[in-house]
PDB file of C-alpha atoms in Angstrom:
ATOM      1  CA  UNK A  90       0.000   0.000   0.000  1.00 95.00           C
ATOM      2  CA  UNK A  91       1.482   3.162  -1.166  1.00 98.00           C
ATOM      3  CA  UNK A  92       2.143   5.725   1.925  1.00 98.00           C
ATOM      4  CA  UNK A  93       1.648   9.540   1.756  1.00 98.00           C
ATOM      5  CA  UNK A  94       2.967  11.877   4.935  1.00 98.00           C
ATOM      6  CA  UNK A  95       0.810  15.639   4.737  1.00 98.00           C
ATOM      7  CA  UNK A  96       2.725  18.045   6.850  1.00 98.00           C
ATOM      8  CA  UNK A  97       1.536  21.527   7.357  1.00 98.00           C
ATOM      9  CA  UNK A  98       2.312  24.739   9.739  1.00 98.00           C
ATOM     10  CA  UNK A  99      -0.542  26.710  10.644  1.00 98.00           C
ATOM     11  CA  UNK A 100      -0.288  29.917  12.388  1.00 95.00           C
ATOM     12  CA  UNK A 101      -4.055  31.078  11.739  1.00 96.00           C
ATOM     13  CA  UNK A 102      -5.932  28.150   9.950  1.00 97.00           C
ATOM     14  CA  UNK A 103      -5.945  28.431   6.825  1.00 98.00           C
ATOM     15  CA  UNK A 104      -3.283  26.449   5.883  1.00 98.00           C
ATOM     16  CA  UNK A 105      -4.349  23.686   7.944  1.00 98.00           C
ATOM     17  CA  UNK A 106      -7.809  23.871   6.549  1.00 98.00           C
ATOM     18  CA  UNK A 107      -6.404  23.175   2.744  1.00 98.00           C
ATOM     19  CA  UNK A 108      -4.698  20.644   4.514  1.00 98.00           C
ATOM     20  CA  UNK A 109      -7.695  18.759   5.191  1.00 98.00           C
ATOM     21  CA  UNK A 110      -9.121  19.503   1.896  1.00 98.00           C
ATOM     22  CA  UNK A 111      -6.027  18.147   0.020  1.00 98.00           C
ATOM     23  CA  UNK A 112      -6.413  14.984   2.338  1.00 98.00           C
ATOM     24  CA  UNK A 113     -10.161  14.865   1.859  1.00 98.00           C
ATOM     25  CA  UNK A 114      -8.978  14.043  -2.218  1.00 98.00           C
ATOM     26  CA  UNK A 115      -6.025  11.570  -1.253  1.00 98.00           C
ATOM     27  CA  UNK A 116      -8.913   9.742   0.832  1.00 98.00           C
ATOM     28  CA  UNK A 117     -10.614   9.199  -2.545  1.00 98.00           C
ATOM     29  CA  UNK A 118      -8.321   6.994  -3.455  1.00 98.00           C
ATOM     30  CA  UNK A 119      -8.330   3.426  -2.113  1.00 97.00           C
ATOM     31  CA  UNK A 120      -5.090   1.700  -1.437  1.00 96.00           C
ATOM     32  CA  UNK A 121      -3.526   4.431  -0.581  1.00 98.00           C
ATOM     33  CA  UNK A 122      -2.582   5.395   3.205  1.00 98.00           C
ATOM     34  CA  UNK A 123      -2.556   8.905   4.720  1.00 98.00           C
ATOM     35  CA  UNK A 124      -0.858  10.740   7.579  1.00 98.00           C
ATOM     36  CA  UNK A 125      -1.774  13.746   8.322  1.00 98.00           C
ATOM     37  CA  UNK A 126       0.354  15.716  10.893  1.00 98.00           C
ATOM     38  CA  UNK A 127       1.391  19.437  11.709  1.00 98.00           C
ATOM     39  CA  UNK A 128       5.332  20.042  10.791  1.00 98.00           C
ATOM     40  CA  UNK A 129       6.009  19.814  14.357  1.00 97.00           C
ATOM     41  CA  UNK A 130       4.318  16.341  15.628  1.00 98.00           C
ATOM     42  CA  UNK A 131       6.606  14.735  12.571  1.00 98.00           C
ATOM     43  CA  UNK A 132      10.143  13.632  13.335  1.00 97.00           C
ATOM     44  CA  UNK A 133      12.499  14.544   9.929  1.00 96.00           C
ATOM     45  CA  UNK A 134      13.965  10.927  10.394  1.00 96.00           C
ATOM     46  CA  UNK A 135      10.393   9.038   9.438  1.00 97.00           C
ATOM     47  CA  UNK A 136      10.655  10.989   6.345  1.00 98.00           C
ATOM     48  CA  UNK A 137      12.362   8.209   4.441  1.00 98.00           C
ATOM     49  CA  UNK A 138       9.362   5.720   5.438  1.00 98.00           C
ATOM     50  CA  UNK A 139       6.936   7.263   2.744  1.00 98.00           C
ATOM     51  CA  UNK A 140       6.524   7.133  -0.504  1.00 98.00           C
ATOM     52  CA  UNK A 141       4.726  10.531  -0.934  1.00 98.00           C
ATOM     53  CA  UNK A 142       4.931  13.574   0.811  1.00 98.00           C
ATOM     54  CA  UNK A 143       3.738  16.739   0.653  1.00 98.00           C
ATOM     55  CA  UNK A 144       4.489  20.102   2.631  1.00 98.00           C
ATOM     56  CA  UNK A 145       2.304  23.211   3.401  1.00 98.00           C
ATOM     57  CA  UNK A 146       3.383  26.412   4.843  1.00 98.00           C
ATOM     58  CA  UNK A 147       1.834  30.067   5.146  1.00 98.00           C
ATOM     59  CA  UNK A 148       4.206  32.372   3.481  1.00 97.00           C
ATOM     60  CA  UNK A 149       6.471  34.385   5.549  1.00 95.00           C
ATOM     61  CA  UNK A 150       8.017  37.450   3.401  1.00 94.00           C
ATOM     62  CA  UNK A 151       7.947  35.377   0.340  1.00 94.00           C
ATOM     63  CA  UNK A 152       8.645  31.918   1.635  1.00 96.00           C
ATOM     64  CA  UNK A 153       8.116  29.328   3.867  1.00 97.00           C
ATOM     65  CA  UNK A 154       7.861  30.128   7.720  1.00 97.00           C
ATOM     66  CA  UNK A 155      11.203  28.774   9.614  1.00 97.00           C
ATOM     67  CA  UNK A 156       9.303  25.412  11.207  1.00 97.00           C
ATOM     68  CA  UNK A 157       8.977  24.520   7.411  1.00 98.00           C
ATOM     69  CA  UNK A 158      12.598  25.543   6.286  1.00 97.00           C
ATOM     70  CA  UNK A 159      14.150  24.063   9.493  1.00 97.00           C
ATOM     71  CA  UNK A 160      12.574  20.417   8.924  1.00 98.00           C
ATOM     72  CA  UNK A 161      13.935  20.681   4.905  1.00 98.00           C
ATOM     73  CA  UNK A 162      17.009  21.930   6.220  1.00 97.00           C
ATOM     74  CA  UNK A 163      17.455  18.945   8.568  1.00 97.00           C
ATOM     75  CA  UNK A 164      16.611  16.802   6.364  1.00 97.00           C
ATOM     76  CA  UNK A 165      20.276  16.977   4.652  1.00 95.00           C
ATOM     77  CA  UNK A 166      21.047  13.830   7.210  1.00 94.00           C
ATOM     78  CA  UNK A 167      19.237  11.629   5.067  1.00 93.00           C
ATOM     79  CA  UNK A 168      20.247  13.270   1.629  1.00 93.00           C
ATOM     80  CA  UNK A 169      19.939  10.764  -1.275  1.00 94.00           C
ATOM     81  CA  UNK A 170      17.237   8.926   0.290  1.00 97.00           C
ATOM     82  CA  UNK A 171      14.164  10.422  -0.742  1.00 98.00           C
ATOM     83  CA  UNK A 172      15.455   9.478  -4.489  1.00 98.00           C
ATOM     84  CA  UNK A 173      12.347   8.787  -6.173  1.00 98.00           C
ATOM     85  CA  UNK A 174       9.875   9.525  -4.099  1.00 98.00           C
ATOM     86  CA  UNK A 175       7.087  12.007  -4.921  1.00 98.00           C
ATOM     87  CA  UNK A 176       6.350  15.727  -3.488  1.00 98.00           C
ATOM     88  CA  UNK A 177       3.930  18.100  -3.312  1.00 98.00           C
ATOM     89  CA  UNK A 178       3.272  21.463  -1.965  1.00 98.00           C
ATOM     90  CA  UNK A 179       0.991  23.880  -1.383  1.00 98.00           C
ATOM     91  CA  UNK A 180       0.718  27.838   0.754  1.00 98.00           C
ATOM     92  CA  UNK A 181      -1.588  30.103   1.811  1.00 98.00           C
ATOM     93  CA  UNK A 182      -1.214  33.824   1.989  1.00 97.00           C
ATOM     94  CA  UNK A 183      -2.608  37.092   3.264  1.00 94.00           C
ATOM     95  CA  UNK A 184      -3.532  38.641   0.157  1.00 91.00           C
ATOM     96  CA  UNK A 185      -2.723  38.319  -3.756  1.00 90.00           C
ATOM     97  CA  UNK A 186       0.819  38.142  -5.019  1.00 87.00           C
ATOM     98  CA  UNK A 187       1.604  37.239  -1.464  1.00 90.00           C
ATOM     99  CA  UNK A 188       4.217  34.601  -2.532  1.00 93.00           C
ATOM    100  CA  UNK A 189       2.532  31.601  -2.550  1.00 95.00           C
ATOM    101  CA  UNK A 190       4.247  30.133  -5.738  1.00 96.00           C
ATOM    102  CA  UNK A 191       7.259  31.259  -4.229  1.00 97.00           C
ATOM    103  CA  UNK A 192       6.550  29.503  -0.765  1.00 98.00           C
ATOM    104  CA  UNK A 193       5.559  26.393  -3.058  1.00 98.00           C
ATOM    105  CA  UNK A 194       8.692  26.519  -5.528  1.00 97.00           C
ATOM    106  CA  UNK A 195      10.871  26.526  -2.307  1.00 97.00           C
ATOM    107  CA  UNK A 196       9.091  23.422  -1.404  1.00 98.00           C
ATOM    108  CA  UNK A 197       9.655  21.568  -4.697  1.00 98.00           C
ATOM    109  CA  UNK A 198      13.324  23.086  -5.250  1.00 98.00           C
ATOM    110  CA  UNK A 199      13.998  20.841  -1.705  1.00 98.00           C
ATOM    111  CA  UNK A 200      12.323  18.131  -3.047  1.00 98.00           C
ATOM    112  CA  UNK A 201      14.496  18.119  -6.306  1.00 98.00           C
ATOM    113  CA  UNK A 202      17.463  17.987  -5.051  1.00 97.00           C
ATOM    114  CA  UNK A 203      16.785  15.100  -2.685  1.00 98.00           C
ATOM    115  CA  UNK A 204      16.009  13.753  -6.472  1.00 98.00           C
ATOM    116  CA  UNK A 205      11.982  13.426  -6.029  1.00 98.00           C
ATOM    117  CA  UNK A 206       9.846  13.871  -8.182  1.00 98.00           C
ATOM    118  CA  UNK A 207       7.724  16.720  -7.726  1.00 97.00           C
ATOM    119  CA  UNK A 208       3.583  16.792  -8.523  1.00 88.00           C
ATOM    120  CA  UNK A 209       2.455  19.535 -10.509  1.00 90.00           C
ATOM    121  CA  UNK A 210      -1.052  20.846 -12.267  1.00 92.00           C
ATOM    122  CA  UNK A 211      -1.134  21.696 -15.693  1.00 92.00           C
ATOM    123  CA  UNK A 212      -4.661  22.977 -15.009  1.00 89.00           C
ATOM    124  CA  UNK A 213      -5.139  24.741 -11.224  1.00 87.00           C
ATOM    125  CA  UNK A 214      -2.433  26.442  -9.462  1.00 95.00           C
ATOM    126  CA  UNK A 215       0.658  24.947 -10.928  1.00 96.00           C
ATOM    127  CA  UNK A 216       3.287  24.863  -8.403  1.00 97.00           C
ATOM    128  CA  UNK A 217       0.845  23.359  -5.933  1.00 98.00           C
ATOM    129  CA  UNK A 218      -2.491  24.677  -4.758  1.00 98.00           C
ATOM    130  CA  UNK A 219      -2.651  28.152  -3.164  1.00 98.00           C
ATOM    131  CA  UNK A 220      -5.043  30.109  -0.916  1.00 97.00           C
ATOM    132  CA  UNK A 221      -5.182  33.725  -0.014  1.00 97.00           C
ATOM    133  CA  UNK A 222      -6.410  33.512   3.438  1.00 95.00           C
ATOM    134  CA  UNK A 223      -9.242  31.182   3.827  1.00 96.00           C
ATOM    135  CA  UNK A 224      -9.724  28.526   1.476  1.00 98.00           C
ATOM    136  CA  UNK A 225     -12.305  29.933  -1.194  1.00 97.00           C
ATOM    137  CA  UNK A 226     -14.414  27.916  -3.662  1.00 98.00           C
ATOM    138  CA  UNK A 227     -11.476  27.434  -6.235  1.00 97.00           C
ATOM    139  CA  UNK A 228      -9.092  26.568  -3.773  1.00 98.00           C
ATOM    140  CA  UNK A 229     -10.979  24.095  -1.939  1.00 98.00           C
ATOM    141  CA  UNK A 230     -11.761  22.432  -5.480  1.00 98.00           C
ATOM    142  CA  UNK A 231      -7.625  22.329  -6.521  1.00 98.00           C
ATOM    143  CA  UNK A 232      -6.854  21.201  -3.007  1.00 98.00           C
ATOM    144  CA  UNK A 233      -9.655  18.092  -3.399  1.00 98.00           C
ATOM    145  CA  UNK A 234      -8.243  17.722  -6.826  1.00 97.00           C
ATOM    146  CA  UNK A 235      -4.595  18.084  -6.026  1.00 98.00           C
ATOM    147  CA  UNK A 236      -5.008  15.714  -2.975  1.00 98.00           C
ATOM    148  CA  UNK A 237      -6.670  13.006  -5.629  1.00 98.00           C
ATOM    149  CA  UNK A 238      -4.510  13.312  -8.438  1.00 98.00           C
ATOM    150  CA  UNK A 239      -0.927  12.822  -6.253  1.00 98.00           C
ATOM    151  CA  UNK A 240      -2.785  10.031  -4.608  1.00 98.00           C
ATOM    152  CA  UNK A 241      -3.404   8.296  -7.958  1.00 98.00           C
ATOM    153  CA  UNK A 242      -0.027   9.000  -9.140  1.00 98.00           C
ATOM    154  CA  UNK A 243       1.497   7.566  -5.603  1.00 98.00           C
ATOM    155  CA  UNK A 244      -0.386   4.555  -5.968  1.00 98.00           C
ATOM    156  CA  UNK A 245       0.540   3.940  -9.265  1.00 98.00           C
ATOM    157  CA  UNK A 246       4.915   4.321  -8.138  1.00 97.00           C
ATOM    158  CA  UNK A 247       4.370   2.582  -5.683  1.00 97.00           C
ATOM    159  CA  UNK A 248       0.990   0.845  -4.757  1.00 87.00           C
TER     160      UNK A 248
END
């Protein structure tokens, strides 16, 4: 059964809400099991255990807050062996041109050079689904749809 860890940081909500949405899609998907944790409540080491795994983070001046960078940062200890694997991200923001897509490229630039492949939408937000503030009707549907789509593609690497 393919595994998929969804990590978030939360400072108001909203992040953590399209965290539940995007997990509300992977749970579409049978065969396919789900963790769903803040940043904090995962260890960096149990990293290497899943075969999906996906990150979201408010943005911060243009990026992801520091519990987000700090857990990519220590994840240098296991370098090499998330080769494979497949990532996702996804941010929330105060208002429009915020940075999310930077917040989410940051994401994916980690997960590329621990040589993962990264999950991308050729049809809602690109880079990973994106919210400014609350979660509003089009976000909710590319979270649901983001969520199902990397579940299908996990499953099919590695189910």
């Amino acid at each position: 059964m393919a595994k998929i860890l969804l990590m978030y940081y939360s400072r108001t909500g909203n992040t953590e809400k399209m965290a539940r949405l995007i997990a509300d899609g992977i749970y579409e998907v049978e065969g396919v099991e789900l963790i769903l944790k803040p940043i904090a409540l995962v260890s960096v080491n149990d990293w290497v255990y899943y075969d999906g795994i996906i990150i979201g983070a408010p943005v911060y001046y243009g990026t992801a807050p520091w519990e987000v960078k700090k857990a990519l940062d220590e994840s240098v200890s296991f370098h090499g062996k998330l080769k494979g694997k497949l990532g996702g991200a996804f941010a929330s923001s105060a208002n429009v041109g915020g940075g999310n897509e930077t917040t989410c490229l940051g994401v994916l630039q980690a997960w590329l050079i621990h040589g993962m492949l990264v999950m991308g939408d050729h049809e809602g937000d690109h880079y990973g689904p994106v919210s400014v503030t609350a979660p509003d009707e089009r976000a909710v549907k590319n979270c649901k749809n983001y969520g199902k789509v990397f579940a299908e593609t996990t499953k099919k690497l590695f189910g």
